[in-house]
PDB file of C-alpha atoms in Angstrom:
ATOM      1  CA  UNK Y   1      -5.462  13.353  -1.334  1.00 71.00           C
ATOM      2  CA  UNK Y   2      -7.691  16.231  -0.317  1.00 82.00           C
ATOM      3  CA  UNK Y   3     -10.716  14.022   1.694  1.00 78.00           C
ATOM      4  CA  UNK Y   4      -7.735  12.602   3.659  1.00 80.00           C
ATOM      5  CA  UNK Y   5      -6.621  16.863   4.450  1.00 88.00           C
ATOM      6  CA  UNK Y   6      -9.742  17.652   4.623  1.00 86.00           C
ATOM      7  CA  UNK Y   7     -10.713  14.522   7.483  1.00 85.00           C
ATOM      8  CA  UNK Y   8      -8.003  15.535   9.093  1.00 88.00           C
ATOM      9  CA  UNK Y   9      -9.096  18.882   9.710  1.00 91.00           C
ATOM     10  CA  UNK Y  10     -12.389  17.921  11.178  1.00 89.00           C
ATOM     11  CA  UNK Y  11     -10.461  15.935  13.196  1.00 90.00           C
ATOM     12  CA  UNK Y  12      -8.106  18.866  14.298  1.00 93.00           C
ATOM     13  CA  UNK Y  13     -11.589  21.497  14.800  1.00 93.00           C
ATOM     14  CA  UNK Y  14     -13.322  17.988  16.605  1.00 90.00           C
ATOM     15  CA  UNK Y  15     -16.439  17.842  14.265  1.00 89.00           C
ATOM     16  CA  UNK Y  16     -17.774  15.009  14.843  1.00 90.00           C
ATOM     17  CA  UNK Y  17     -21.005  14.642  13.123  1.00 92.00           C
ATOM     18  CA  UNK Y  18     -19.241  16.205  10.209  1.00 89.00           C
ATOM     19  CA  UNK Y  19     -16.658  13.453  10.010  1.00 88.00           C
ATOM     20  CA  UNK Y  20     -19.342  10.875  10.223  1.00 90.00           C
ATOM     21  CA  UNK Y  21     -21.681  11.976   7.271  1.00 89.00           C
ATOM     22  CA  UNK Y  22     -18.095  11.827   4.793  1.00 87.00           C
ATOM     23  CA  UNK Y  23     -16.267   9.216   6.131  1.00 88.00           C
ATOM     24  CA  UNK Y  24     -18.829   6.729   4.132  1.00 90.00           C
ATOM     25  CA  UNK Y  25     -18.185   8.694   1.377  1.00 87.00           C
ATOM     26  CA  UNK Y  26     -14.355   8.669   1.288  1.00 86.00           C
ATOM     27  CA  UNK Y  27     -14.357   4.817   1.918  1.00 89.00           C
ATOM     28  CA  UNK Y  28     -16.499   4.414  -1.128  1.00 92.00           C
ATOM     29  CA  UNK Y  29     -14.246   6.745  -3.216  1.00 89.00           C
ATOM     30  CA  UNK Y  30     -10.948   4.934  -2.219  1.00 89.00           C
ATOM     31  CA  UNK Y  31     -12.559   1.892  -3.155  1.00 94.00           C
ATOM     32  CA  UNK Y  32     -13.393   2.827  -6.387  1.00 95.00           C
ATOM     33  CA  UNK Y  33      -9.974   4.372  -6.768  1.00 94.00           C
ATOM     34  CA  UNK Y  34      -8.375   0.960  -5.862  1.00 95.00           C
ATOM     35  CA  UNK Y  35     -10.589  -1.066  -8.134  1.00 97.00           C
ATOM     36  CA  UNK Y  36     -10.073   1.109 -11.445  1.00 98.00           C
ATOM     37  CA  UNK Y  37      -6.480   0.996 -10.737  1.00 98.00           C
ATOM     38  CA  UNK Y  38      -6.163  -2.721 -10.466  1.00 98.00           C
ATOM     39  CA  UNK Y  39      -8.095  -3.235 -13.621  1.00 98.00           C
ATOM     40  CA  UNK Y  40      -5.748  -0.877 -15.129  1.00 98.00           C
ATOM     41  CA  UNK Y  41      -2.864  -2.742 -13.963  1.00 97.00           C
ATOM     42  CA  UNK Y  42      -4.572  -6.070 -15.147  1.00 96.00           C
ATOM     43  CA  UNK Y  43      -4.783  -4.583 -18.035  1.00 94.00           C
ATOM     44  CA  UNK Y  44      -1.603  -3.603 -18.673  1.00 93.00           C
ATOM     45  CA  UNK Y  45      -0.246  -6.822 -17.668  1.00 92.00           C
ATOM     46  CA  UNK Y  46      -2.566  -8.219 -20.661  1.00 91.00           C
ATOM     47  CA  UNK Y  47      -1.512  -6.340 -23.565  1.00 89.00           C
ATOM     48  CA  UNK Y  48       2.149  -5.696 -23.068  1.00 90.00           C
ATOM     49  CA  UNK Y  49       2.739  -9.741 -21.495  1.00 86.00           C
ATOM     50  CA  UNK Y  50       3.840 -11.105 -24.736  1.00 78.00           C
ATOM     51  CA  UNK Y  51       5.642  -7.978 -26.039  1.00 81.00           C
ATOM     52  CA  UNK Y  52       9.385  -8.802 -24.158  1.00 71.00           C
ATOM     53  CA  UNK Y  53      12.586  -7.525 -24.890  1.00 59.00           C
ATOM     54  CA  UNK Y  54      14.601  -9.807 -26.441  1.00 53.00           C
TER      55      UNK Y  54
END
């Protein structure tokens, strides 16, 4: 939540060069982000898929 605040506001103050140098950064952290949670899901789905209410 805070690299998105935080691009925005070099947005809003129009540094450039600054936005470049994380922008690679954030991309690769939201990636990561998105993978774990997947696996987590995946997971999830594993252990609990035999375990219904009957």
């Amino acid at each position: 939540m805070f690299p998105i605040f935080y691009s925005y506001h070099l947005v809003k103050i129009e540094d450039w060069s600054a936005l470049m140098d994380t922008t690679g950064a954030v991309a690769l952290l939201a990636t990561v982000l998105l993978t774990v949670t997947i696996l987590l899901n995946v997971i999830t789905l594993v252990v609990y898929r035999n375990r219904t209410a009957n």
